[in-house]
PDB file of C-alpha atoms in Angstrom:
ATOM      1  CA  MET A  21      28.183  40.236   4.093  1.00 44.00           C
ATOM      2  CA  PRO A  22      25.808  38.593   1.609  1.00 45.00           C
ATOM      3  CA  ASP A  23      23.795  40.764  -0.739  1.00 45.00           C
ATOM      4  CA  ALA A  24      19.995  40.688  -1.014  1.00 46.00           C
ATOM      5  CA  GLY A  25      20.091  38.158  -3.881  1.00 43.00           C
ATOM      6  CA  ALA A  26      22.150  35.725  -1.791  1.00 42.00           C
ATOM      7  CA  ALA A  27      19.758  36.055   1.140  1.00 41.00           C
ATOM      8  CA  ALA A  28      16.880  35.099  -1.159  1.00 43.00           C
ATOM      9  CA  GLY A  29      18.492  31.760  -2.002  1.00 42.00           C
ATOM     10  CA  GLN A  30      20.938  32.627  -4.774  1.00 42.00           C
ATOM     11  CA  ARG A  31      24.372  31.096  -4.872  1.00 42.00           C
ATOM     12  CA  GLN A  32      27.346  33.233  -3.884  1.00 41.00           C
ATOM     13  CA  GLY A  33      30.786  31.626  -3.998  1.00 43.00           C
ATOM     14  CA  SER A  34      30.754  28.299  -2.168  1.00 43.00           C
ATOM     15  CA  THR A  35      27.767  29.166   0.004  1.00 42.00           C
ATOM     16  CA  VAL A  36      24.044  29.086  -0.643  1.00 42.00           C
ATOM     17  CA  TYR A  37      21.980  31.344   1.533  1.00 39.00           C
ATOM     18  CA  ASN A  38      18.519  30.211   2.433  1.00 42.00           C
ATOM     19  CA  LEU A  39      16.723  32.866   4.430  1.00 43.00           C
ATOM     20  CA  GLY A  40      20.092  34.132   5.615  1.00 43.00           C
ATOM     21  CA  THR A  41      21.401  30.726   6.787  1.00 46.00           C
ATOM     22  CA  PRO A  42      24.502  29.537   4.895  1.00 47.00           C
ATOM     23  CA  LEU A  43      24.522  25.942   3.606  1.00 47.00           C
ATOM     24  CA  GLU A  44      27.837  24.652   2.267  1.00 50.00           C
ATOM     25  CA  TYR A  45      27.951  22.771  -1.044  1.00 46.00           C
ATOM     26  CA  GLU A  46      30.115  19.658  -1.169  1.00 52.00           C
ATOM     27  CA  THR A  47      31.432  20.789  -4.549  1.00 54.00           C
ATOM     28  CA  ALA A  48      31.864  24.514  -4.171  1.00 54.00           C
ATOM     29  CA  SER A  49      32.747  25.372  -7.777  1.00 62.00           C
ATOM     30  CA  THR A  50      30.195  23.213  -9.635  1.00 69.00           C
ATOM     31  CA  PRO A  51      26.616  24.472  -9.833  1.00 75.00           C
ATOM     32  CA  LEU A  52      23.886  21.847  -9.829  1.00 79.00           C
ATOM     33  CA  ALA A  53      22.831  20.874 -13.350  1.00 85.00           C
ATOM     34  CA  ALA A  54      19.256  21.248 -14.493  1.00 86.00           C
ATOM     35  CA  PRO A  55      17.267  18.021 -14.129  1.00 86.00           C
ATOM     36  CA  THR A  56      17.240  15.734 -17.164  1.00 89.00           C
ATOM     37  CA  ARG A  57      14.053  14.575 -18.857  1.00 88.00           C
ATOM     38  CA  ALA A  58      14.676  11.078 -17.472  1.00 85.00           C
ATOM     39  CA  GLU A  59      14.995  12.425 -13.910  1.00 85.00           C
ATOM     40  CA  ILE A  60      11.787  14.385 -14.262  1.00 87.00           C
ATOM     41  CA  ALA A  61       9.915  11.375 -15.653  1.00 86.00           C
ATOM     42  CA  LEU A  62      11.186   9.059 -12.900  1.00 84.00           C
ATOM     43  CA  LEU A  63      10.369  11.548 -10.159  1.00 85.00           C
ATOM     44  CA  ASP A  64       6.901  11.970 -11.621  1.00 88.00           C
ATOM     45  CA  ILE A  65       6.325   8.215 -11.292  1.00 86.00           C
ATOM     46  CA  PHE A  66       7.792   7.959  -7.774  1.00 84.00           C
ATOM     47  CA  ALA A  67       5.816  10.980  -6.592  1.00 87.00           C
ATOM     48  CA  ARG A  68       2.620   8.937  -6.866  1.00 90.00           C
ATOM     49  CA  ARG A  69       1.452   7.419  -3.621  1.00 92.00           C
ATOM     50  CA  TRP A  70       2.375   3.733  -3.092  1.00 93.00           C
ATOM     51  CA  THR A  71       4.861   3.496  -5.985  1.00 92.00           C
ATOM     52  CA  MET A  72       8.052   3.613  -3.921  1.00 89.00           C
ATOM     53  CA  LEU A  73       6.606   1.249  -1.321  1.00 91.00           C
ATOM     54  CA  ALA A  74       5.694  -1.294  -4.004  1.00 94.00           C
ATOM     55  CA  VAL A  75       9.221  -1.168  -5.420  1.00 92.00           C
ATOM     56  CA  ARG A  76      10.706  -1.398  -1.933  1.00 90.00           C
ATOM     57  CA  ILE A  77       8.692  -4.571  -1.240  1.00 94.00           C
ATOM     58  CA  LEU A  78       9.760  -6.104  -4.564  1.00 95.00           C
ATOM     59  CA  LEU A  79      13.416  -5.592  -3.592  1.00 91.00           C
ATOM     60  CA  ALA A  80      12.972  -8.687  -1.397  1.00 92.00           C
ATOM     61  CA  GLY A  81      11.975 -10.811  -4.396  1.00 95.00           C
ATOM     62  CA  PRO A  82       9.168 -11.644  -6.816  1.00 96.00           C
ATOM     63  CA  LEU A  83       5.579 -11.600  -5.571  1.00 97.00           C
ATOM     64  CA  ARG A  84       2.162 -12.416  -6.888  1.00 96.00           C
ATOM     65  CA  PHE A  85      -0.313  -9.560  -7.056  1.00 97.00           C
ATOM     66  CA  GLY A  86      -2.090 -10.796  -3.912  1.00 97.00           C
ATOM     67  CA  GLY A  87       1.161 -11.007  -1.944  1.00 97.00           C
ATOM     68  CA  LEU A  88       2.074  -7.465  -2.883  1.00 97.00           C
ATOM     69  CA  PHE A  89      -1.458  -6.265  -2.146  1.00 97.00           C
ATOM     70  CA  ASP A  90      -1.315  -7.863   1.324  1.00 97.00           C
ATOM     71  CA  GLN A  91       1.894  -5.996   2.165  1.00 97.00           C
ATOM     72  CA  LEU A  92       0.398  -2.612   1.301  1.00 96.00           C
ATOM     73  CA  PRO A  93      -2.457  -2.176   3.784  1.00 93.00           C
ATOM     74  CA  GLY A  94      -4.818   0.557   2.689  1.00 94.00           C
ATOM     75  CA  ILE A  95      -4.117   0.456  -1.039  1.00 96.00           C
ATOM     76  CA  SER A  96      -6.974  -0.378  -3.389  1.00 97.00           C
ATOM     77  CA  ARG A  97      -6.595  -3.081  -6.023  1.00 97.00           C
ATOM     78  CA  ASN A  98      -7.191  -0.528  -8.783  1.00 97.00           C
ATOM     79  CA  VAL A  99      -4.431   1.765  -7.518  1.00 97.00           C
ATOM     80  CA  LEU A 100      -1.974  -1.132  -7.151  1.00 98.00           C
ATOM     81  CA  THR A 101      -2.790  -2.286 -10.686  1.00 97.00           C
ATOM     82  CA  GLN A 102      -2.175   1.231 -12.002  1.00 96.00           C
ATOM     83  CA  ARG A 103       1.148   1.595 -10.154  1.00 96.00           C
ATOM     84  CA  LEU A 104       2.365  -1.789 -11.428  1.00 97.00           C
ATOM     85  CA  LEU A 105       1.439  -0.872 -15.006  1.00 96.00           C
ATOM     86  CA  GLU A 106       3.352   2.408 -14.691  1.00 94.00           C
ATOM     87  CA  LEU A 107       6.428   0.633 -13.344  1.00 94.00           C
ATOM     88  CA  GLN A 108       6.222  -1.946 -16.131  1.00 95.00           C
ATOM     89  CA  SER A 109       5.896   0.761 -18.779  1.00 92.00           C
ATOM     90  CA  VAL A 110       9.241   2.297 -17.785  1.00 90.00           C
ATOM     91  CA  GLY A 111      11.000  -1.065 -17.437  1.00 92.00           C
ATOM     92  CA  MET A 112      11.497  -1.059 -13.672  1.00 93.00           C
ATOM     93  CA  ILE A 113       9.465  -4.224 -13.065  1.00 96.00           C
ATOM     94  CA  ARG A 114       8.201  -7.096 -15.191  1.00 97.00           C
ATOM     95  CA  LYS A 115       5.450  -9.653 -14.882  1.00 96.00           C
ATOM     96  CA  ARG A 116       6.460 -13.238 -15.571  1.00 95.00           C
ATOM     97  CA  ARG A 117       4.780 -16.622 -15.499  1.00 93.00           C
ATOM     98  CA  VAL A 118       6.133 -19.155 -13.024  1.00 89.00           C
ATOM     99  CA  PRO A 119       6.576 -22.821 -14.018  1.00 87.00           C
ATOM    100  CA  PRO A 120       5.484 -25.595 -13.870  1.00 83.00           C
ATOM    101  CA  SER A 121       1.915 -24.735 -14.883  1.00 82.00           C
ATOM    102  CA  GLY A 122       2.678 -21.216 -16.068  1.00 79.00           C
ATOM    103  CA  ARG A 123      -0.668 -20.011 -14.732  1.00 86.00           C
ATOM    104  CA  VAL A 124       0.872 -18.192 -11.772  1.00 91.00           C
ATOM    105  CA  GLN A 125       2.277 -14.742 -12.514  1.00 95.00           C
ATOM    106  CA  VAL A 126       4.680 -12.771 -10.342  1.00 97.00           C
ATOM    107  CA  TYR A 127       5.949  -9.219 -10.401  1.00 98.00           C
ATOM    108  CA  GLU A 128       9.682  -8.724 -10.065  1.00 97.00           C
ATOM    109  CA  LEU A 129      12.230  -6.004 -10.441  1.00 96.00           C
ATOM    110  CA  THR A 130      14.229  -5.887 -13.634  1.00 96.00           C
ATOM    111  CA  GLU A 131      18.000  -5.519 -13.548  1.00 94.00           C
ATOM    112  CA  TRP A 132      17.516  -1.757 -13.821  1.00 91.00           C
ATOM    113  CA  GLY A 133      15.005  -1.861 -10.965  1.00 91.00           C
ATOM    114  CA  HIS A 134      17.511  -3.678  -8.751  1.00 91.00           C
ATOM    115  CA  ARG A 135      20.066  -0.926  -9.363  1.00 89.00           C
ATOM    116  CA  GLY A 136      17.847   1.329  -7.257  1.00 85.00           C
ATOM    117  CA  VAL A 137      18.608  -0.640  -4.047  1.00 83.00           C
ATOM    118  CA  ALA A 138      21.170   1.890  -2.814  1.00 86.00           C
ATOM    119  CA  MET A 139      18.733   4.740  -3.419  1.00 85.00           C
ATOM    120  CA  PHE A 140      15.999   3.026  -1.390  1.00 80.00           C
ATOM    121  CA  GLN A 141      18.402   2.207   1.438  1.00 82.00           C
ATOM    122  CA  ALA A 142      19.637   5.802   1.531  1.00 87.00           C
ATOM    123  CA  LEU A 143      16.083   7.144   1.442  1.00 82.00           C
ATOM    124  CA  ALA A 144      14.995   4.833   4.272  1.00 80.00           C
ATOM    125  CA  GLY A 145      17.960   5.918   6.391  1.00 83.00           C
ATOM    126  CA  TRP A 146      17.265   9.555   5.658  1.00 83.00           C
ATOM    127  CA  ALA A 147      13.556   9.143   6.504  1.00 80.00           C
ATOM    128  CA  ASP A 148      14.408   7.379   9.778  1.00 79.00           C
ATOM    129  CA  ARG A 149      16.464  10.385  10.896  1.00 78.00           C
ATOM    130  CA  GLY A 150      13.427  12.641  10.525  1.00 75.00           C
ATOM    131  CA  ASP A 151      10.875  10.052  11.676  1.00 73.00           C
ATOM    132  CA  ALA A 152       9.102  12.148  14.320  1.00 72.00           C
ATOM    133  CA  ALA A 153       8.799  15.216  12.112  1.00 72.00           C
ATOM    134  CA  LEU A 154       7.683  13.189   9.093  1.00 70.00           C
ATOM    135  CA  THR A 155       4.994  11.182  10.850  1.00 72.00           C
ATOM    136  CA  GLU A 156       3.293  14.058  12.675  1.00 72.00           C
ATOM    137  CA  GLY A 157       0.019  14.767  10.898  1.00 62.00           C
ATOM    138  CA  VAL A 158       0.598  12.196   8.150  1.00 61.00           C
ATOM    139  CA  VAL A 159      -2.552  10.818   6.562  1.00 51.00           C
ATOM    140  CA  SER A 160      -3.387   7.319   7.776  1.00 52.00           C
ATOM    141  CA  PRO A 161      -2.129   4.484   5.536  1.00 53.00           C
ATOM    142  CA  GLN A 162      -5.729   3.242   5.602  1.00 54.00           C
ATOM    143  CA  HIS A 163      -6.731   6.322   3.583  1.00 51.00           C
ATOM    144  CA  ASP A 164      -6.239   5.839  -0.156  1.00 53.00           C
ATOM    145  CA  PRO A 165      -6.929   8.973  -2.193  1.00 52.00           C
ATOM    146  CA  GLY A 166      -6.081   7.064  -5.386  1.00 55.00           C
TER     147      GLY A 166
END
């Protein structure tokens, strides 16, 4: 029988107890490591509204600002500009001029940004499994708190 500490969410053996319900770890003997500074920084960026959706759209290929803006109904131009600057600052996307005139600029994922494809596919699949629960009471995409 688990002790009081285990019932409160502490790890005991190969089982974690969350409110008395056991959840099995895939790796029973290895505790989860503390998050790295890079993980914390990346999660801080992705926690901002619209960031993950912008990256997800850019997975399909480079887009001009207007094309990206059109695919994110409800976002303001200022918020999109801010999100793109944040993603550029960490090296996930880049802005490049397109020939022949060089006046047109597009946003595209960097090589590092493209390595996140599997994460976005897994996240989309995971979200789809909880679709009904996730979408109940969600704020309208037309609402942009900034």
